[in-house]
Short mmCIF file of C-alpha atoms and ligand atoms in Angstrom, two decimals:
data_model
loop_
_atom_site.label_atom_id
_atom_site.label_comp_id
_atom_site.label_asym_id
_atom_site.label_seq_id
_atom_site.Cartn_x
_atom_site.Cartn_y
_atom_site.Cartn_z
CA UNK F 1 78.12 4.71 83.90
CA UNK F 2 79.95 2.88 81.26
CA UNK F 3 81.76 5.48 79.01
CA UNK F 4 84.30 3.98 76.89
CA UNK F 5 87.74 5.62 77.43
CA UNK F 6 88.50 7.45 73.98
CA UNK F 7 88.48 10.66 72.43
CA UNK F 8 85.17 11.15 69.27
CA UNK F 9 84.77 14.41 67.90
CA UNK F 10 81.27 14.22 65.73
CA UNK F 11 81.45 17.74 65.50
CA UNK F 12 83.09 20.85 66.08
CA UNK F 13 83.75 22.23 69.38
CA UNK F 14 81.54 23.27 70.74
CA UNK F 15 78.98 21.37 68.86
CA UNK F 16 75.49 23.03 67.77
CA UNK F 17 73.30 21.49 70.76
CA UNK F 18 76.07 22.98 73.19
CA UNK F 19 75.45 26.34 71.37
CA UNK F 20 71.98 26.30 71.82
CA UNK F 21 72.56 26.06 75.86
CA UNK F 22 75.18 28.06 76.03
CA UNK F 23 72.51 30.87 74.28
CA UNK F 24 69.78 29.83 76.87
CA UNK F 25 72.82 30.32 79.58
CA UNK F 26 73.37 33.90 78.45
CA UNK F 27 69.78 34.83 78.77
CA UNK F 28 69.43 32.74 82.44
CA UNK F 29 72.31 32.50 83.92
CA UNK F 30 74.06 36.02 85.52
CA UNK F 31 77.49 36.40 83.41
CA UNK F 32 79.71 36.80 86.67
CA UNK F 33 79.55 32.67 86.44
CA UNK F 34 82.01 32.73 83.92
CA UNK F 35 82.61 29.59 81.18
CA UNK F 36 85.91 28.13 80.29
CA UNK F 37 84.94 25.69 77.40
CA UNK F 38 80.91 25.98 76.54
CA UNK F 39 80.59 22.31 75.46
CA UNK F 40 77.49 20.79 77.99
CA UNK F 41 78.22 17.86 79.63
CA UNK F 42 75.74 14.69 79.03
CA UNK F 43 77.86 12.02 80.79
CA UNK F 44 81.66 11.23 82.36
CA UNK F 45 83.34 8.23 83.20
CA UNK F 46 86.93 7.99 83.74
CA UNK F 47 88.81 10.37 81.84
CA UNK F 48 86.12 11.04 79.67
CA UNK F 49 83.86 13.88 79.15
CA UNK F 50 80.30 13.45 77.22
CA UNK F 51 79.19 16.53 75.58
CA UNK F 52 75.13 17.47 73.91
CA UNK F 53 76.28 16.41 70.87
CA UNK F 54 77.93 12.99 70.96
CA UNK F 55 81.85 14.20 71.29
CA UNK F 56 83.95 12.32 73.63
CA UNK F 57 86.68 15.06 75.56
CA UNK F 58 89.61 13.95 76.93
CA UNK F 59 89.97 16.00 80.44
CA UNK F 60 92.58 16.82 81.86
CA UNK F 61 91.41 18.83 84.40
CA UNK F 62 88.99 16.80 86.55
CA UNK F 63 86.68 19.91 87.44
CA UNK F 64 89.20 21.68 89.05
CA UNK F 65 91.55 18.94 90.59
CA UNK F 66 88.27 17.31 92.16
CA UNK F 67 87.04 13.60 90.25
CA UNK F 68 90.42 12.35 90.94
CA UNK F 69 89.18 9.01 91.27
CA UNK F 70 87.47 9.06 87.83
CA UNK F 71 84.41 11.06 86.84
CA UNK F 72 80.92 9.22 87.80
CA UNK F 73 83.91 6.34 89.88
CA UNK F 74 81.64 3.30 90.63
CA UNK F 75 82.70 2.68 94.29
CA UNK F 76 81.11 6.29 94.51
CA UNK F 77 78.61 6.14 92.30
CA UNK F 78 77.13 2.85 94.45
CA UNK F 79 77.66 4.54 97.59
CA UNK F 80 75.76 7.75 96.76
CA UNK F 81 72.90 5.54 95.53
CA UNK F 82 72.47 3.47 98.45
CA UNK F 83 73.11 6.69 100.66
CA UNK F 84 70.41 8.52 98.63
CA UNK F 85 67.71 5.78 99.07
CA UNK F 86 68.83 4.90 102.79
CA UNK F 87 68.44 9.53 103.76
CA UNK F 88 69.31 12.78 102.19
CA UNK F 89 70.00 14.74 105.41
CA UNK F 90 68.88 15.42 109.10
CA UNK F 91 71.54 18.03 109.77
CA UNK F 92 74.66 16.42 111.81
CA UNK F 93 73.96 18.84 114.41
CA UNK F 94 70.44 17.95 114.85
CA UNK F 95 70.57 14.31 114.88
CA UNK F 96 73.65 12.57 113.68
CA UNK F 97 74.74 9.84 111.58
CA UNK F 98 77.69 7.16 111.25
CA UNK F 99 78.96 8.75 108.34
CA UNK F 100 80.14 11.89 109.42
CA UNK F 101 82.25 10.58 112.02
CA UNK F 102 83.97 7.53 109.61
CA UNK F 103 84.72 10.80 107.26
CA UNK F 104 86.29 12.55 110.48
CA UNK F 105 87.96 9.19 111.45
CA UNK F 106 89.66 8.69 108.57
CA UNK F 107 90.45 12.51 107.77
CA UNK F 108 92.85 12.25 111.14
CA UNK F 109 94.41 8.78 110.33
CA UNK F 110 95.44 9.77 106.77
CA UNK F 111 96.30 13.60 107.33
CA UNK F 112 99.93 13.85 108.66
CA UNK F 113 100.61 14.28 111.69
CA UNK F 114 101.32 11.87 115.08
CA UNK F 115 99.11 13.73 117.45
CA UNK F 116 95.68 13.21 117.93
CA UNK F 117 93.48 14.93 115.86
CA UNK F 118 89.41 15.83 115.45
CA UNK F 119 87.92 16.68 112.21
CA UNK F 120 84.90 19.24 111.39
CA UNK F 121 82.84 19.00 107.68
CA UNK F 122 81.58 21.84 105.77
CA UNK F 123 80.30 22.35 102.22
CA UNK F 124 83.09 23.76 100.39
CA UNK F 125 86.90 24.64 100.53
CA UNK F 126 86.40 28.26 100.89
CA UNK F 127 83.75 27.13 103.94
CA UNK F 128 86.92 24.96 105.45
CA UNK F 129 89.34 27.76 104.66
CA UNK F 130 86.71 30.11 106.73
CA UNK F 131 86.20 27.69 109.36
CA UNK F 132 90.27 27.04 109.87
CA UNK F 133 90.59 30.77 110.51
CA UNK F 134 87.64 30.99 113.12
CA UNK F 135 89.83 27.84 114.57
CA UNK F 136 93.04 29.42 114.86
CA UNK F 137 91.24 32.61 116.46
CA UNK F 138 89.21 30.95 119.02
CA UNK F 139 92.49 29.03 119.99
CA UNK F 140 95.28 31.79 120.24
CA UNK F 141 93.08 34.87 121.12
CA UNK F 142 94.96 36.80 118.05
CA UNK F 143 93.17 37.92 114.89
CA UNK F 144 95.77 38.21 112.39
CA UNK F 145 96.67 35.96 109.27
CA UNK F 146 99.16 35.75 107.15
CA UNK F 147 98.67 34.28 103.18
CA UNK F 148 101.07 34.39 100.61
CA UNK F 149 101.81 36.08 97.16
CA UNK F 150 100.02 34.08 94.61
CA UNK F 151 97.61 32.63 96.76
CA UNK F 152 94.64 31.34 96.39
CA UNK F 153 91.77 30.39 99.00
CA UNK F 154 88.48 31.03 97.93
CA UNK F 155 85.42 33.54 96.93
CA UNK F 156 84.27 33.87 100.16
CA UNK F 157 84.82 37.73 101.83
CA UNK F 158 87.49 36.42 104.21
CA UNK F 159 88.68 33.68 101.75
CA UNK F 160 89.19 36.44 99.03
CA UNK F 161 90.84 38.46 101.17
CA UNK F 162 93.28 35.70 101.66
CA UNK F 163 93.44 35.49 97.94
CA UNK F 164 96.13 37.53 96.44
CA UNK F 165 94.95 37.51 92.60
CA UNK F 166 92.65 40.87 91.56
CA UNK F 167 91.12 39.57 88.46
CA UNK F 168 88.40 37.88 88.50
CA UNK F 169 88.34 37.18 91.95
CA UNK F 170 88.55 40.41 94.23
CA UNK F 171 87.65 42.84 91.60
CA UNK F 172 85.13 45.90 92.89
CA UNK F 173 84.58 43.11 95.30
CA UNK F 174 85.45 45.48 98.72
CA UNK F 175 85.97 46.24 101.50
CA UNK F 176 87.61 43.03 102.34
CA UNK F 177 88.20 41.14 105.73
CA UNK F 178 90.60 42.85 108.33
CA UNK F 179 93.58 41.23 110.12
CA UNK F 180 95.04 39.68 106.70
CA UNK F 181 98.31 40.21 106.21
CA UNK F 182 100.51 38.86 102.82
CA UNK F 183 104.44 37.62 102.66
CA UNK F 184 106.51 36.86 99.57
CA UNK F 185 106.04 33.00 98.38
CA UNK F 186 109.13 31.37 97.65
CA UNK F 187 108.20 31.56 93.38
CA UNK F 188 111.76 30.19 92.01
CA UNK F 189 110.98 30.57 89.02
CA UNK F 190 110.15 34.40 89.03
CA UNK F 191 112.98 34.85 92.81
CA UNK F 192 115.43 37.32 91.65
CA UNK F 193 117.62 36.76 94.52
CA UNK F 194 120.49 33.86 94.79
CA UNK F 195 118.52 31.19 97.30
CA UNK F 196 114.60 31.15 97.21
CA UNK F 197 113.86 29.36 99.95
CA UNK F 198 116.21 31.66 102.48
CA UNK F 199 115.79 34.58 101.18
CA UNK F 200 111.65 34.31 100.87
CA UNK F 201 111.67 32.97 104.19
CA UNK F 202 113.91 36.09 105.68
CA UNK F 203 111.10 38.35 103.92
CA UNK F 204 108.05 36.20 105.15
CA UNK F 205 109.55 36.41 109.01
CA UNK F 206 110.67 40.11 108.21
CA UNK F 207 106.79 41.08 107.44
CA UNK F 208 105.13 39.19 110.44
CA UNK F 209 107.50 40.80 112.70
CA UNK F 210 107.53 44.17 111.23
CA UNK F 211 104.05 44.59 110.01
CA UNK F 212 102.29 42.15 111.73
CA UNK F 213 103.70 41.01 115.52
CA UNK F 214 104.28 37.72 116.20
CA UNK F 215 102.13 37.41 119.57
CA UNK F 216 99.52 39.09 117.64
CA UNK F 217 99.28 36.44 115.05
CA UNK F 218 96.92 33.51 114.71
CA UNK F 219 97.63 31.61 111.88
CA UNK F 220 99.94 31.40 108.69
CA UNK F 221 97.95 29.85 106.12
CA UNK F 222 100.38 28.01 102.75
CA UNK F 223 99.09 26.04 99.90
CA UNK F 224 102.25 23.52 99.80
CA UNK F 225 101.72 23.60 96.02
CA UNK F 226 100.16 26.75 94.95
CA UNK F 227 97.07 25.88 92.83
CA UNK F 228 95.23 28.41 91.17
CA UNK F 229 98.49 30.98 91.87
CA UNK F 230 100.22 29.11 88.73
CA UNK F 231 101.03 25.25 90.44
CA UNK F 232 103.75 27.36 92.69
CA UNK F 233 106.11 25.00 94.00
CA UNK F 234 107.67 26.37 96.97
CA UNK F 235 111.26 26.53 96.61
CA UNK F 236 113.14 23.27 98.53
CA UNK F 237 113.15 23.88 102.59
CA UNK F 238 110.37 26.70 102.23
CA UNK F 239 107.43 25.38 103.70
CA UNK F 240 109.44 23.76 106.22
CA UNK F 241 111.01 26.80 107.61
CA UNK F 242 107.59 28.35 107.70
CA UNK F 243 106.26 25.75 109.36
CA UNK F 244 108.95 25.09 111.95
CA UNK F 245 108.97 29.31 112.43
CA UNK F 246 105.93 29.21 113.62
CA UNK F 247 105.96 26.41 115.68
CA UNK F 248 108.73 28.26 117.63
CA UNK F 249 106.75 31.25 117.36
CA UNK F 250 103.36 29.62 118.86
CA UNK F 251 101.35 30.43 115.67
CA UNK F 252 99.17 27.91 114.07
CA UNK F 253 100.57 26.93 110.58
CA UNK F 254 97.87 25.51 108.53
CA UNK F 255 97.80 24.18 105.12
CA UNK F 256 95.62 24.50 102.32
CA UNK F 257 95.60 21.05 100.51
CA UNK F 258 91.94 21.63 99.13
CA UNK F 259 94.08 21.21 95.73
CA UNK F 260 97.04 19.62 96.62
CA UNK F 261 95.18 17.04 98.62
CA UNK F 262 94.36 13.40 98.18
CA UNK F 263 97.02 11.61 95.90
CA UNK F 264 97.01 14.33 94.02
CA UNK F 265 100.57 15.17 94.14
CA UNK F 266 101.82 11.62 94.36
CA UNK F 267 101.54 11.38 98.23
CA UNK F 268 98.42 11.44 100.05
CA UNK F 269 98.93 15.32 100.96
CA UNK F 270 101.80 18.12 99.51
CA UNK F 271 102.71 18.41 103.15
CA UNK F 272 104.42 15.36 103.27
CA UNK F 273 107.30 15.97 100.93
CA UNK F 274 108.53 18.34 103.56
CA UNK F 275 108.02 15.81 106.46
CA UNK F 276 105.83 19.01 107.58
CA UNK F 277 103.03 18.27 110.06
CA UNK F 278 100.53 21.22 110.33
CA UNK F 279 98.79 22.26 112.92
CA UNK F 280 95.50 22.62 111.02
CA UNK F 281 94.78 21.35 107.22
CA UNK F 282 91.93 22.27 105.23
CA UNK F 283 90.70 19.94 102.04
CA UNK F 284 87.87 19.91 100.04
CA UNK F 285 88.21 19.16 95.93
CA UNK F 286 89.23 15.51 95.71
CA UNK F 287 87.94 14.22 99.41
CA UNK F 288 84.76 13.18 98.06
CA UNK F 289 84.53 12.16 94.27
CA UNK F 290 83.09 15.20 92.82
CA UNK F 291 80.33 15.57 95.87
CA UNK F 292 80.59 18.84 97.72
CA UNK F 293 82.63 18.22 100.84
CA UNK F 294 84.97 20.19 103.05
CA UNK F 295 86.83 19.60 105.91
CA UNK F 296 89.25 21.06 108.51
CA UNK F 297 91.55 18.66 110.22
CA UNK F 298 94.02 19.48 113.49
CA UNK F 299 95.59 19.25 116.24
CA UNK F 300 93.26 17.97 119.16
CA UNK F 301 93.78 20.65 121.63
CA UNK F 302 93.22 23.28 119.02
CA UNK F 303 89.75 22.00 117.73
CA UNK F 304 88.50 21.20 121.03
CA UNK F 305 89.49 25.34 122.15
CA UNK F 306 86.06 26.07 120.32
CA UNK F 307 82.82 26.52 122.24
CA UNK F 308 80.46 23.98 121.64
CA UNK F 309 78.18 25.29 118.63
CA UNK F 310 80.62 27.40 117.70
CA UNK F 311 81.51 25.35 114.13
CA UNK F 312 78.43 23.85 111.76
CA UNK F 313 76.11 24.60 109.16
CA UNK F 314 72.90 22.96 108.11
CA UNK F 315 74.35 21.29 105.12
CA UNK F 316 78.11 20.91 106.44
CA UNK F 317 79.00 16.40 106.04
CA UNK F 318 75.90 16.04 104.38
CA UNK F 319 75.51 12.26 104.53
CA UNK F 320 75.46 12.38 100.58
CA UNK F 321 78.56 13.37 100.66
CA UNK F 322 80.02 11.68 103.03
CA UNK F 323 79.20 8.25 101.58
CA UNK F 324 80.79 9.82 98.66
CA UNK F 325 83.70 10.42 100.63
CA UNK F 326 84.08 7.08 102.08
CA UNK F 327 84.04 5.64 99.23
CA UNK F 328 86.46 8.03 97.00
CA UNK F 329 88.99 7.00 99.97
CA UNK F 330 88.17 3.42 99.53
CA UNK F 331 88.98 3.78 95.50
CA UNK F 332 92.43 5.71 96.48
CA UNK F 333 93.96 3.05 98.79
CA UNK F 334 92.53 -0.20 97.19
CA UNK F 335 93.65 1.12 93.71
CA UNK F 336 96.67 3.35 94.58
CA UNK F 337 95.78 6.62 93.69
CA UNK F 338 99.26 7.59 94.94
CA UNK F 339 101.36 5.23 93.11
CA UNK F 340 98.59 6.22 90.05
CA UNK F 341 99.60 10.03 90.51
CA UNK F 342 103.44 9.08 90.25
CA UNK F 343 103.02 6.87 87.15
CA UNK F 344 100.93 10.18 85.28
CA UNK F 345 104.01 11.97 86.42
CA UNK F 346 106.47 10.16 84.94
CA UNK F 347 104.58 10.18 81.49
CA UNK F 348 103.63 13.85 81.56
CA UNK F 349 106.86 15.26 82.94
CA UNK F 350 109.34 14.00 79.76
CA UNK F 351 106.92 15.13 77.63
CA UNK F 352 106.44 18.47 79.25
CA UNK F 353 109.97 18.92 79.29
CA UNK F 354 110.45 18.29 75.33
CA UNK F 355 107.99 21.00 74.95
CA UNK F 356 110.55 23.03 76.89
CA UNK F 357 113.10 22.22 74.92
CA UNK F 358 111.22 22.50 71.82
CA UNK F 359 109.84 26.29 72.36
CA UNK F 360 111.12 28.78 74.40
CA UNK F 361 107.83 30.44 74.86
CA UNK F 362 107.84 27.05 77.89
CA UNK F 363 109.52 28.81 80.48
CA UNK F 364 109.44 26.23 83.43
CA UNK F 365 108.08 22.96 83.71
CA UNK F 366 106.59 22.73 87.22
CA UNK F 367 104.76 20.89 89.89
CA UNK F 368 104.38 17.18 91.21
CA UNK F 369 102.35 13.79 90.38
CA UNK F 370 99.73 14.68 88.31
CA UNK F 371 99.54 18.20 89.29
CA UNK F 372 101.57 19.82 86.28
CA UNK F 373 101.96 22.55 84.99
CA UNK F 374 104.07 24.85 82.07
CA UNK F 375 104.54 28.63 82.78
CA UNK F 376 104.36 30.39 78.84
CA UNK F 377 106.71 33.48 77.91
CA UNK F 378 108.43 35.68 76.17
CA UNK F 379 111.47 37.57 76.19
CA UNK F 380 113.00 38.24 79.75
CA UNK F 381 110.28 35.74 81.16
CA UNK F 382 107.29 38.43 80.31
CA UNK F 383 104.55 36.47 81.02
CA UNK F 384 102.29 35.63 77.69
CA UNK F 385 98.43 35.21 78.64
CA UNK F 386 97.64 35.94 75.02
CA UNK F 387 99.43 32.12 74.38
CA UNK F 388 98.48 30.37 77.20
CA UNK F 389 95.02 31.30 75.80
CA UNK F 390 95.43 30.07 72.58
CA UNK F 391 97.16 27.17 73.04
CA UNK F 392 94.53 26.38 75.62
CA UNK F 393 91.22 26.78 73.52
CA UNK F 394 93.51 24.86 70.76
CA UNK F 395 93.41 21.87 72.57
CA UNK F 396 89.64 22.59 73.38
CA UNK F 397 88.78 22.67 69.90
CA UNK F 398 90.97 19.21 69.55
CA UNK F 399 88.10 17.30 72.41
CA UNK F 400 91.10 18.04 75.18
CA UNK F 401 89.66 19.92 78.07
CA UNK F 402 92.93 22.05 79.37
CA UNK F 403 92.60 24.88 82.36
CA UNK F 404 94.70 27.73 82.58
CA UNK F 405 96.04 29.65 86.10
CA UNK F 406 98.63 31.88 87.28
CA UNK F 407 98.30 35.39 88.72
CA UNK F 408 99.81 36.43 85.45
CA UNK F 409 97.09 34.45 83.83
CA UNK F 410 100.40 32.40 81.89
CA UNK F 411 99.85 29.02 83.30
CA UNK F 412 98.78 26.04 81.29
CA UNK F 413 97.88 23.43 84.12
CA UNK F 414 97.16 19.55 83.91
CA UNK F 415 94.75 17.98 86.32
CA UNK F 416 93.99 14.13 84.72
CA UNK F 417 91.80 12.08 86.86
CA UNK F 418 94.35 9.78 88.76
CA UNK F 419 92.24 6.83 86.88
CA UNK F 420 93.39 8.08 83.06
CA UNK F 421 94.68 5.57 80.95
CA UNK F 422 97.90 6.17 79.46
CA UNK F 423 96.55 5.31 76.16
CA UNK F 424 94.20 8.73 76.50
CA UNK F 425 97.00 10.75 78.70
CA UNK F 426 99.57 10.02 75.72
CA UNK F 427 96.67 11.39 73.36
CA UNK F 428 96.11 14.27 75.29
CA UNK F 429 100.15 15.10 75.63
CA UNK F 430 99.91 14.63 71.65
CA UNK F 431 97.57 17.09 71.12
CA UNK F 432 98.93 19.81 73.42
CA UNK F 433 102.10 19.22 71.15
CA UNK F 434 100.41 19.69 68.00
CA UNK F 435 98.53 22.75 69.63
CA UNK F 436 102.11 24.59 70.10
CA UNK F 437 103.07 23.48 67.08
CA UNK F 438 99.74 25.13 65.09
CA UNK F 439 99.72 28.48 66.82
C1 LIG W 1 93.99 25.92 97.57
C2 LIG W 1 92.53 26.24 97.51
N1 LIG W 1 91.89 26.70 98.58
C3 LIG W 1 90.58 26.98 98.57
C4 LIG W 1 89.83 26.81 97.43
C5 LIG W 1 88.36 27.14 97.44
O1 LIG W 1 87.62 25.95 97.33
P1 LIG W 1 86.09 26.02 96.84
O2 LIG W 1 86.09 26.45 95.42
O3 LIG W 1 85.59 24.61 97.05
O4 LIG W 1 85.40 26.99 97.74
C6 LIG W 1 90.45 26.34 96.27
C7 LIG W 1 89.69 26.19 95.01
O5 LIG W 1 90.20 26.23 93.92
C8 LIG W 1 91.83 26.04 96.30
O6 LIG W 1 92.48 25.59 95.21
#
């Protein structure tokens, strides 16, 4: 799909067609399926968003950190087309198909990590985050996990267990799943102490031994970049303490890079900028193009500890999305998704910063390639939801589609496609300026 890479607003936002659905979406649709922005979606390509009624968005937030190669990417877009005419499905564990395993193949040659590995496909990130747990079980004999402050896995009962954030996401939602257990993330921004990194990772070892036991611990599960916590970035040397703590300590660390993953923060995976190799990584989000794919990727020895039949699902690698998957990878090394995530960085970042300087309500400027964020404030760092909100649905009603996160609900977050053109980035950046400056 050709969609010519520029912001048109014919109307306002949202427009009277997307009204009309959104009404229809009231009556059908059960409210827990919340809406950020009700403008309906005819068409994407790039950067670009196609609403009902003939206005052109500028996104910056890729459906949650997910088209990173470009909404509707051709390489994809041919691939799912052939795939769709060639089969839909069999089931991988009923009769198999090349696809699957080239998906596996290449999960353990670009994940980090020197050992061998094996990969396993599911549907979704929260199904990988599941699946990584029943992993680290089956191979240690322990039950316990430990997640983080601010963290974020999934909507899942054991996934929002491991989620830290109440509202929306655990809310009259109870009981939740046993054996999780939750140590201080390294926040700087919000550490009170004199070194982050040392002093969360004293509290993090303090509350596995203490509250916890280390022999009866499975796995410590990190996003290396917090996603929907606020775009956390560990403080320096965290994640590598963690990691190398419970390699000493014969507990599986695994990393969540179902956001972080993929180019997304200007390396291949958020793991990397640590030299960190993890035992177990789970990824879902960018991996496929905007196709629903999930995936856990480890250590050898630790996948192969599960029975055989003990890991599946009928729809889990569908071949869909795996030749969705091939070819989002394809898109990301022939056009350097990674070198594309730095270049967004180095645009967004200056510009981020001037905000900063501009208004103190900016209280930190955060995160890595095009994975950004600004937390929003006010006196003595009191976090300001009410602003990040309007700000936010300023830009909306501008044609620039902006997400907010944080557990404080404070976070403005920027998630371009990797593909943007900095003609349409720059645009965007303009209008979250003139946003701050109308509110
Ligand atoms: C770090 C992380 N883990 C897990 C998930 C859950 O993925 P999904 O929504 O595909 O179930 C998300 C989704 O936002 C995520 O950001």
């Amino acid at each position: 799909m050709n969609v010519p890479q520029q912001r048109v607003l014919r109307t306002a936002i949202p427009g009277p067609r997307s009204v009309e659905l959104q009404e229809r979406k009231t009556a059908a649709v059960a409210p827990g399926v919340g809406t950020t922005l009700p403008v309906y979606i005819e068409r994407a390509g790039g950067g670009i968003l196609v609403d009902v009624d003939g206005n052109q968005l500028i996104d910056f937030g890729s459906g949650i950190a997910v088209t990173s190669v470009g909404n509707a990417a051709p390489r994809v877009v041919s691939a799912v087309q052939q795939q769709v005419d060639d089969f839909t499905h069999t089931c991988f564990m009923i009769t198999p198909y090349e696809e699957y395993v080239a998906v596996c193949e290449k999960l353990n040659a670009l994940t980090p990590g020197s050992f061998e590995k094996r990969s396993a496909l599911f549907n979704s990130g929260a199904e990988a985050v599941e699946n990584a747990v029943k992993i680290a079980r089956s191979y240690t004999g322990r039950a316990a996990v430990v997640a983080f402050d601010h963290a974020y896995h999934g909507r899942t009962n054991l996934t929002m267990s491991l989620t830290a954030k109440n509202m929306p996401y655990k809310h009259r939602f109870g009981p939740f799943a046993g054996e999780v257990y939750r140590a201080p993330m390294a926040y700087p921004y919000r550490w009170l102490g004199e070194d982050c990194a040392a002093e969360a990772f004293a509290a993090f070892v303090d509350t596995v031994h203490t509250q916890v036991g280390e022999a009866n611990t499975a796995a410590v599960l990190l996003e290396p970049i917090q996603g929907e916590g606020g775009f956390v970035v560990p403080a320096p040397g965290f994640v590598r303490l963690v990691a190398d703590w419970c390699r000493d300590n014969d507990i599986l660390f695994v990393a969540d890079e179902i956001q972080t993953g993929f180019c997304r923060t200007g390396d291949w995976f958020a793991c990397s900028f640590e030299d960190v190799e993890p035992d177990l990584i789970t990824t879902a989000k960018g991996i496929a193009g905007g196709l629903p794919l999930g995936a856990v990727t480890g250590r050898a020895d630790v996948m192969d500890a599960v029975h055989v039949g003990g890991l599946g699902g009928t729809y889990g690698g569908n071949p869909v999305a795996c030749a969705a998957a091939l070819a989002a990878i394809e898109t990301m090394q022939a056009d350097d998704l990674v070198g594309a995530a730095r270049h967004l960085e180095s645009i967004m970042k200056p510009r981020l910063g001037a905000l900063a300087e501009k208004y103190d309500a900016v209280g930190d400027v955060r995160g890595r390639g095009a994975m950004l964020a600004i937390e929003l404030v006010g006196p003595d760092k009191a976090p300001d939801p009410v602003l990040t909100a309007k700000i936010s649905s300023a830009c909306h009603r501008e044609g620039l589609v902006t997400l907010t996160a944080g557990t404080y609900g404070n976070v403005l977050r920027f998630l371009p496609p990797l593909v943007i053109g900095d003609a349409l980035l720059t645009e965007g950046l303009d209008i979250l300026d003139a946003a701050f400056a109308a509110v």
